[in-house]
Amino acid sequence: MLRIVKGMLSFLFVLFLLSGCNTSKVDIFQYKNSYVGDNNAVSHILNSLPSNNHLKGFELETKEKPYGIIIHYHLEIEEGYEQTVLYNSTYLFSLIQNVELIKFDFEGMEYEMTKGNLEKWYGRDLNEFTNKEELEDLIQDHLKDQDKVKQLFN
């Protein structure tokens, strides 16, 4: 009897280890061309972005144009508010085709980003990006110039 229990425990342990090894990250660009009204897609995108562990919730503004998203975060963001706003709005504008406005609420401290302003700042149409690597390169290149980042937020 003890032998059977040991065998079952060993089997369950191996099964547990294998299931843990099978977790793969979802390609965020599978949500390319989503719409602001697709709550599921917006939720998956937000939960795949940095600072997702500080996400409190979000609201979709879909009744009238400009369509937008309001994202609520806990106040403590390690990499800084500006970096979070820049990074997350770049991804959201690239992936969601009809979003024009994103409001970030860090427990009362608010930032607002429009697609037009961000595309003008980058000098690029954000809809043209088709993979994470290209978009990451764009973001990282622009984050290097802190004066330019400050200009975007003033």
XYZ file of N, CA, C and O in Angstrom:
616
model
N 0.816 -1.181 0.000
C 0.000 0.000 0.000
C 0.870 1.258 0.000
O 0.575 2.209 -0.708
N 1.915 1.256 0.824
C 2.829 2.387 0.885
C 3.502 2.607 -0.464
O 3.701 3.741 -0.889
N 3.798 1.517 -1.138
C 4.432 1.582 -2.452
C 3.502 2.268 -3.457
O 3.953 3.075 -4.273
N 2.223 1.995 -3.414
C 1.247 2.600 -4.327
C 1.136 4.098 -4.050
O 1.124 4.914 -4.971
N 1.087 4.469 -2.780
C 0.985 5.884 -2.403
C 2.224 6.634 -2.875
O 2.133 7.734 -3.429
N 3.413 6.051 -2.664
C 4.653 6.683 -3.119
C 4.642 6.843 -4.630
O 5.049 7.883 -5.162
N 4.187 5.844 -5.339
C 4.114 5.907 -6.796
C 3.168 7.007 -7.267
O 3.479 7.751 -8.198
N 2.005 7.103 -6.610
C 1.046 8.146 -6.978
C 1.596 9.534 -6.680
O 1.437 10.458 -7.477
N 2.261 9.687 -5.536
C 2.846 10.983 -5.194
C 3.948 11.371 -6.179
O 4.047 12.526 -6.590
N 4.761 10.398 -6.556
C 5.816 10.659 -7.541
C 5.211 11.088 -8.869
O 5.670 12.029 -9.512
N 4.150 10.389 -9.289
C 3.477 10.714 -10.540
C 2.901 12.135 -10.487
O 3.051 12.926 -11.413
N 2.249 12.478 -9.378
C 1.673 13.811 -9.240
C 2.748 14.889 -9.216
O 2.573 15.967 -9.782
N 3.882 14.590 -8.588
C 4.980 15.546 -8.550
C 5.528 15.808 -9.949
O 5.748 16.955 -10.339
N 5.742 14.766 -10.719
C 6.231 14.916 -12.094
C 5.209 15.676 -12.939
O 5.557 16.573 -13.705
N 3.942 15.354 -12.778
C 2.881 16.045 -13.507
C 2.861 17.532 -13.151
O 2.727 18.391 -14.017
N 3.023 17.835 -11.885
C 3.076 19.224 -11.420
C 4.250 19.965 -12.049
O 4.112 21.093 -12.514
N 5.426 19.342 -12.065
C 6.604 19.971 -12.661
C 6.408 20.209 -14.153
O 6.753 21.274 -14.671
N 5.866 19.238 -14.851
C 5.654 19.383 -16.290
C 4.641 20.477 -16.609
O 4.804 21.221 -17.566
N 3.607 20.568 -15.817
C 2.613 21.606 -16.082
C 3.194 22.985 -15.843
O 2.865 23.937 -16.531
N 4.091 23.120 -14.896
C 4.750 24.397 -14.638
C 5.702 24.783 -15.744
O 5.891 25.952 -16.033
N 6.295 23.827 -16.400
C 7.234 24.099 -17.480
C 6.512 24.452 -18.780
O 7.117 24.950 -19.705
N 5.245 24.192 -18.857
C 4.495 24.400 -20.085
C 3.867 25.782 -20.173
O 3.114 26.051 -21.079
N 4.193 26.670 -19.246
C 3.622 28.004 -19.314
C 4.402 28.817 -20.326
O 5.607 28.964 -20.238
N 3.716 29.353 -21.307
C 4.366 30.171 -22.315
C 3.708 31.532 -22.341
O 2.524 31.665 -22.096
N 4.517 32.537 -22.640
C 3.987 33.888 -22.700
C 3.175 34.049 -23.976
O 3.533 33.563 -25.027
N 2.082 34.772 -23.833
C 1.214 35.038 -24.962
C 1.816 36.179 -25.775
O 2.309 37.158 -25.217
N 1.794 36.052 -27.088
C 2.254 37.115 -27.964
C 1.228 38.232 -27.936
O 0.094 38.062 -28.385
N 1.622 39.371 -27.413
C 0.697 40.488 -27.254
C 0.158 40.970 -28.603
O -0.936 41.514 -28.691
N 0.908 40.728 -29.675
C 0.466 41.177 -30.986
C -0.641 40.309 -31.577
O -1.152 40.603 -32.645
N -1.061 39.273 -30.856
C -2.239 38.540 -31.303
C -3.486 39.413 -31.142
O -4.517 39.134 -31.723
N -3.372 40.499 -30.365
C -4.486 41.419 -30.158
C -4.430 42.619 -31.103
O -5.205 43.558 -30.953
N -3.523 42.574 -32.069
C -3.414 43.646 -33.064
C -4.748 43.794 -33.776
O -5.395 42.813 -34.122
N -5.170 45.037 -33.981
C -6.439 45.400 -34.634
C -7.656 45.125 -33.769
O -8.765 45.001 -34.286
N -7.449 45.059 -32.461
C -8.577 44.966 -31.542
C -9.292 46.305 -31.523
O -8.793 47.309 -32.038
N -10.443 46.313 -30.881
C -11.225 47.537 -30.736
C -11.370 47.898 -29.271
O -11.362 47.026 -28.409
N -11.556 49.198 -29.003
C -11.740 49.674 -27.643
C -12.916 48.976 -26.972
O -12.875 48.724 -25.786
N -13.943 48.628 -27.706
C -15.110 47.980 -27.119
C -14.903 46.525 -26.749
O -15.763 45.922 -26.104
N -13.764 45.942 -27.114
C -13.486 44.538 -26.801
C -12.816 44.457 -25.435
O -11.597 44.497 -25.308
N -13.639 44.374 -24.413
C -13.177 44.348 -23.025
C -12.138 43.247 -22.795
O -11.137 43.456 -22.109
N -12.351 42.091 -23.379
C -11.450 40.955 -23.198
C -10.063 41.256 -23.769
O -9.045 41.000 -23.116
N -10.012 41.801 -24.967
C -8.722 42.110 -25.595
C -7.985 43.188 -24.805
O -6.783 43.068 -24.539
N -8.698 44.250 -24.415
C -8.072 45.327 -23.641
C -7.523 44.780 -22.326
O -6.407 45.096 -21.927
N -8.281 43.926 -21.682
C -7.841 43.324 -20.422
C -6.576 42.496 -20.619
O -5.622 42.616 -19.841
N -6.540 41.685 -21.662
C -5.350 40.859 -21.922
C -4.134 41.729 -22.242
O -3.021 41.433 -21.783
N -4.339 42.778 -23.018
C -3.224 43.668 -23.342
C -2.686 44.319 -22.063
O -1.476 44.288 -21.804
N -3.575 44.890 -21.260
C -3.140 45.568 -20.031
C -2.434 44.608 -19.075
O -1.465 44.990 -18.408
N -2.889 43.384 -19.017
C -2.258 42.410 -18.124
C -0.953 41.856 -18.668
O -0.242 41.147 -17.956
N -0.617 42.187 -19.915
C 0.650 41.763 -20.508
C 1.697 42.865 -20.476
O 2.844 42.631 -20.827
N 1.300 44.051 -20.071
C 2.209 45.196 -20.081
C 2.935 45.351 -18.741
O 2.475 44.848 -17.724
N 4.073 46.069 -18.763
C 4.754 46.357 -17.498
C 3.801 47.089 -16.555
O 2.880 47.758 -16.985
N 4.035 46.984 -15.323
C 3.221 47.600 -14.268
C 1.859 46.952 -14.119
O 0.986 47.484 -13.458
N 1.662 45.787 -14.750
C 0.355 45.113 -14.638
C 0.068 44.696 -13.192
O -1.086 44.585 -12.808
N 1.102 44.500 -12.399
C 0.878 44.136 -10.999
C 0.386 45.332 -10.174
O -0.032 45.160 -9.040
N 0.415 46.533 -10.751
C -0.102 47.729 -10.085
C -1.458 48.152 -10.637
O -2.019 49.153 -10.217
N -1.970 47.386 -11.599
C -3.243 47.698 -12.238
C -4.398 47.455 -11.271
O -4.527 46.384 -10.696
N -5.221 48.494 -11.076
C -6.406 48.361 -10.229
C -7.644 48.058 -11.060
O -8.557 47.400 -10.595
N -7.669 48.543 -12.284
C -8.820 48.337 -13.147
C -8.793 49.316 -14.308
O -7.893 50.147 -14.418
N -9.797 49.211 -15.170
C -9.868 50.118 -16.303
C -11.317 50.318 -16.708
O -12.192 49.538 -16.353
N -11.539 51.401 -17.445
C -12.855 51.722 -17.976
C -12.709 51.981 -19.470
O -11.693 52.521 -19.907
N -13.726 51.619 -20.221
C -13.729 51.872 -21.654
C -14.706 53.000 -21.950
O -15.832 52.985 -21.469
N -14.256 53.969 -22.732
C -15.114 55.066 -23.161
C -15.491 54.816 -24.618
O -14.701 55.091 -25.527
N -16.672 54.262 -24.825
C -17.077 53.830 -26.166
C -18.379 54.456 -26.643
O -18.834 54.145 -27.730
N -18.970 55.338 -25.855
C -20.271 55.905 -26.230
C -20.145 56.951 -27.326
O -21.026 57.101 -28.162
N -19.069 57.721 -27.296
C -18.868 58.748 -28.317
C -17.379 58.942 -28.561
O -16.547 58.626 -27.709
N -17.063 59.473 -29.723
C -15.665 59.715 -30.078
C -15.159 60.943 -29.346
O -15.930 61.850 -29.080
N -13.905 61.031 -29.000
C -12.873 60.029 -29.242
C -13.000 58.860 -28.264
O -13.235 59.059 -27.075
N -12.869 57.654 -28.800
C -12.930 56.467 -27.964
C -11.669 56.392 -27.110
O -10.585 56.723 -27.567
N -11.853 55.962 -25.877
C -10.715 55.975 -24.986
C -10.743 54.890 -23.924
O -11.694 54.115 -23.816
N -9.677 54.886 -23.164
C -9.501 53.950 -22.056
C -9.019 54.751 -20.859
O -8.128 55.597 -20.987
N -9.598 54.494 -19.710
C -9.112 55.067 -18.451
C -8.518 53.912 -17.656
O -9.209 52.920 -17.405
N -7.252 54.037 -17.298
C -6.551 52.958 -16.600
C -6.222 53.435 -15.190
O -5.615 54.493 -15.003
N -6.625 52.661 -14.212
C -6.391 52.991 -12.807
C -5.262 52.108 -12.262
O -5.327 50.885 -12.365
N -4.254 52.781 -11.696
C -3.116 52.089 -11.104
C -3.004 52.437 -9.623
O -3.430 53.507 -9.192
N -2.373 51.540 -8.872
C -1.955 51.888 -7.514
C -0.847 52.917 -7.656
O -0.143 52.963 -8.661
N -0.657 53.717 -6.655
C 0.259 54.849 -6.729
C 1.717 54.438 -6.940
O 2.447 55.098 -7.655
N 2.154 53.351 -6.361
C 3.574 52.987 -6.396
C 3.931 52.287 -7.709
O 3.591 51.139 -7.911
N 4.635 52.987 -8.572
C 5.127 52.427 -9.828
C 6.646 52.558 -9.802
O 7.175 53.665 -9.710
N 7.339 51.430 -9.903
C 8.803 51.436 -9.757
C 9.508 52.226 -10.854
O 10.431 52.974 -10.605
N 9.104 52.032 -12.122
C 9.870 52.620 -13.210
C 9.477 54.064 -13.504
O 10.019 54.679 -14.391
N 8.554 54.611 -12.782
C 8.164 56.009 -12.962
C 6.893 56.133 -13.772
O 6.608 55.327 -14.651
N 6.148 57.175 -13.450
C 4.856 57.371 -14.090
C 4.990 57.662 -15.582
O 4.261 57.116 -16.394
N 5.940 58.538 -15.924
C 6.100 58.904 -17.330
C 6.458 57.694 -18.181
O 5.923 57.509 -19.270
N 7.367 56.867 -17.688
C 7.763 55.688 -18.443
C 6.580 54.729 -18.609
O 6.374 54.174 -19.679
N 5.796 54.557 -17.572
C 4.623 53.680 -17.645
C 3.615 54.224 -18.649
O 3.094 53.482 -19.483
N 3.357 55.515 -18.595
C 2.414 56.139 -19.533
C 2.911 55.994 -20.961
O 2.155 55.603 -21.854
N 4.166 56.286 -21.183
C 4.735 56.213 -22.531
C 4.710 54.787 -23.068
O 4.242 54.529 -24.185
N 5.194 53.873 -22.280
C 5.290 52.481 -22.710
C 3.899 51.896 -22.979
O 3.631 51.329 -24.043
N 3.005 52.039 -22.014
C 1.699 51.407 -22.137
C 0.823 52.073 -23.191
O 0.109 51.393 -23.923
N 0.890 53.387 -23.310
C 0.095 54.043 -24.347
C 0.623 53.689 -25.739
O -0.165 53.522 -26.674
N 1.917 53.535 -25.894
C 2.473 53.140 -27.189
C 1.931 51.776 -27.608
O 1.500 51.586 -28.746
N 1.926 50.834 -26.686
C 1.388 49.508 -27.001
C -0.113 49.571 -27.294
O -0.586 48.981 -28.268
N -0.849 50.264 -26.465
C -2.303 50.311 -26.651
C -2.666 50.978 -27.982
O -3.536 50.494 -28.707
N -2.002 52.078 -28.329
C -2.286 52.745 -29.590
C -1.861 51.897 -30.786
O -2.460 51.976 -31.854
N -0.834 51.084 -30.623
C -0.374 50.212 -31.711
C -1.305 49.030 -31.933
O -1.468 48.568 -33.063
N -1.894 48.534 -30.867
C -2.682 47.303 -30.954
C -4.178 47.537 -31.142
O -4.852 46.730 -31.781
N -4.701 48.608 -30.588
C -6.149 48.849 -30.625
C -6.420 49.927 -31.668
O -6.037 51.086 -31.496
N -7.090 49.534 -32.743
C -7.176 50.430 -33.887
C -8.050 51.660 -33.699
O -7.825 52.663 -34.361
N -9.029 51.658 -32.826
C -9.902 52.831 -32.728
C -9.740 53.620 -31.432
O -10.534 54.507 -31.158
N -8.715 53.360 -30.659
C -8.494 54.136 -29.445
C -7.748 55.426 -29.813
O -6.785 55.399 -30.574
N -8.249 56.548 -29.313
C -7.642 57.845 -29.602
C -7.135 58.548 -28.349
O -6.345 59.473 -28.440
N -7.625 58.114 -27.190
C -7.311 58.798 -25.944
C -7.137 57.774 -24.829
O -7.961 56.867 -24.684
N -6.070 57.935 -24.046
C -5.850 57.073 -22.888
C -5.573 57.962 -21.685
O -4.704 58.840 -21.736
N -6.329 57.732 -20.631
C -6.133 58.457 -19.379
C -5.555 57.490 -18.361
O -6.044 56.374 -18.206
N -4.500 57.926 -17.686
C -3.843 57.134 -16.654
C -4.123 57.786 -15.314
O -3.858 58.971 -15.139
N -4.650 57.020 -14.392
C -4.955 57.525 -13.057
C -4.135 56.751 -12.038
O -4.357 55.564 -11.823
N -3.169 57.453 -11.434
C -2.332 56.877 -10.384
C -2.850 57.404 -9.042
O -2.228 58.264 -8.434
N -4.020 56.931 -8.657
C -4.681 57.337 -7.414
C -4.746 58.854 -7.267
O -4.308 59.424 -6.278
N -5.278 59.501 -8.287
C -5.476 60.945 -8.246
C -4.481 61.735 -9.071
O -4.759 62.846 -9.498
N -3.289 61.198 -9.305
C -2.325 61.836 -10.180
C -2.616 61.325 -11.590
O -2.514 60.128 -11.855
N -3.018 62.242 -12.479
C -3.515 61.807 -13.781
C -2.642 62.297 -14.926
O -2.077 63.392 -14.869
N -2.553 61.455 -15.934
C -1.888 61.778 -17.188
C -2.850 61.424 -18.311
O -3.610 60.466 -18.209
N -2.782 62.191 -19.386
C -3.629 61.906 -20.536
C -2.746 61.882 -21.767
O -1.872 62.735 -21.936
N -2.968 60.899 -22.622
C -2.181 60.766 -23.841
C -3.133 60.578 -25.008
O -4.063 59.769 -24.928
N -2.899 61.328 -26.079
C -3.686 61.123 -27.295
C -2.806 60.429 -28.325
O -1.574 60.583 -28.333
N -3.462 59.704 -29.192
C -2.729 58.986 -30.234
C -2.010 59.966 -31.154
O -0.849 59.763 -31.514
N -2.684 61.055 -31.509
C -2.076 62.047 -32.392
C -0.817 62.656 -31.812
O 0.195 62.792 -32.511
N -0.853 63.023 -30.537
C 0.329 63.607 -29.891
C 1.481 62.615 -29.813
O 2.634 62.976 -30.031
N 1.160 61.365 -29.487
C 2.227 60.369 -29.362
C 2.833 60.036 -30.728
O 4.055 59.920 -30.850
N 2.014 59.925 -31.752
C 2.549 59.661 -33.097
C 3.392 60.838 -33.597
O 4.437 60.637 -34.233
N 2.980 62.045 -33.285
C 3.759 63.229 -33.662
C 5.105 63.215 -32.943
O 6.150 63.497 -33.537
N 5.087 62.846 -31.663
C 6.314 62.797 -30.875
C 7.274 61.748 -31.430
O 8.470 61.971 -31.522
N 6.739 60.579 -31.783
C 7.574 59.521 -32.359
C 7.952 59.817 -33.809
O 8.952 59.314 -34.305
N 7.099 60.558 -34.504
C 7.311 60.763 -35.941
C 6.967 59.516 -36.736
O 7.484 59.313 -37.836
N 6.077 58.684 -36.198
C 5.713 57.408 -36.825
C 4.237 57.117 -36.619
O 3.645 57.519 -35.616
N 3.664 56.397 -37.550
C 2.302 55.883 -37.421
C 2.388 54.605 -36.598
O 3.020 53.629 -37.008
N 1.764 54.589 -35.443
C 1.869 53.436 -34.546
C 1.129 52.205 -35.070
O 1.418 51.093 -34.649
N 0.217 52.396 -35.997
C -0.498 51.243 -36.567
C 0.380 50.387 -37.463
O 0.031 49.251 -37.769
N 1.517 50.909 -37.898
C 2.357 50.159 -38.834
C 3.197 49.068 -38.164
O 3.771 48.226 -38.837
N 3.241 49.047 -36.839
C 4.057 48.051 -36.144
C 3.327 46.709 -36.094
O 2.135 46.643 -35.796
N 4.070 45.650 -36.383
C 3.466 44.312 -36.444
C 4.104 43.314 -35.488
O 3.690 42.163 -35.446
N 5.129 43.747 -34.737
C 5.728 42.818 -33.779
C 6.324 43.575 -32.603
O 6.614 44.768 -32.676
N 6.469 42.847 -31.543
C 6.924 43.403 -30.271
C 8.347 43.956 -30.355
O 8.644 44.993 -29.776
N 9.223 43.290 -31.087
C 10.625 43.701 -31.159
C 10.766 45.097 -31.756
O 11.511 45.924 -31.237
N 10.058 45.366 -32.867
C 10.137 46.685 -33.496
C 9.599 47.772 -32.565
O 10.171 48.852 -32.469
N 8.498 47.480 -31.910
C 7.897 48.455 -31.018
C 8.786 48.708 -29.802
O 8.954 49.848 -29.371
N 9.381 47.648 -29.263
C 10.314 47.799 -28.131
C 11.499 48.671 -28.522
O 11.925 49.526 -27.741
N 12.038 48.456 -29.724
C 13.163 49.264 -30.193
C 12.780 50.743 -30.273
O 13.542 51.615 -29.863
N 11.594 51.028 -30.809
C 11.121 52.407 -30.910
C 11.030 53.051 -29.526
O 11.530 54.157 -29.308
N 10.404 52.346 -28.599
C 10.227 52.887 -27.254
C 11.575 53.117 -26.584
O 11.835 54.201 -26.035
N 12.448 52.125 -26.614
C 13.746 52.237 -25.942
C 14.602 53.346 -26.546
O 15.281 54.069 -25.812
N 14.577 53.502 -27.881
C 15.335 54.578 -28.526
C 14.872 55.945 -28.038
O 15.681 56.845 -27.822
N 13.562 56.120 -27.872
C 13.029 57.411 -27.453
C 13.162 57.647 -25.946
O 13.228 58.796 -25.515
N 13.197 56.590 -25.159
C 13.372 56.748 -23.711
C 14.785 57.214 -23.356
O 15.004 57.766 -22.279
N 15.738 57.007 -24.245
C 17.122 57.409 -23.982
C 17.264 58.920 -23.871
O 18.129 59.416 -23.161
N 16.420 59.662 -24.598
C 16.485 61.118 -24.605
C 15.510 61.672 -23.575
O 14.338 61.912 -23.869
N 15.986 61.883 -22.344
C 15.126 62.332 -21.250
C 14.546 63.722 -21.491
O 13.438 64.015 -21.044
N 15.285 64.581 -22.200
C 14.741 65.905 -22.513
C 13.530 65.785 -23.427
O 12.530 66.484 -23.248
N 13.620 64.895 -24.386
C 12.501 64.675 -25.295
C 11.301 64.068 -24.548
O 10.151 64.424 -24.814
N 11.568 63.183 -23.605
C 10.503 62.590 -22.790
C 9.820 63.683 -21.979
O 8.577 63.752 -21.916
N 10.604 64.575 -21.380
C 10.036 65.666 -20.585
C 9.167 66.587 -21.441
O 8.136 67.064 -20.996
N 9.591 66.819 -22.684
C 8.811 67.666 -23.596
C 7.420 67.058 -23.861
O 6.437 67.790 -23.963
N 7.356 65.753 -23.962
C 6.081 65.089 -24.223
C 5.108 65.320 -23.083
O 3.906 65.444 -23.296
N 5.601 65.384 -21.869
C 4.740 65.501 -20.690
C 4.533 66.946 -20.236
O 3.881 67.184 -19.233
N 5.081 67.916 -20.953
C 4.858 69.332 -20.598
C 3.938 70.000 -21.573
O 3.608 69.642 -22.584
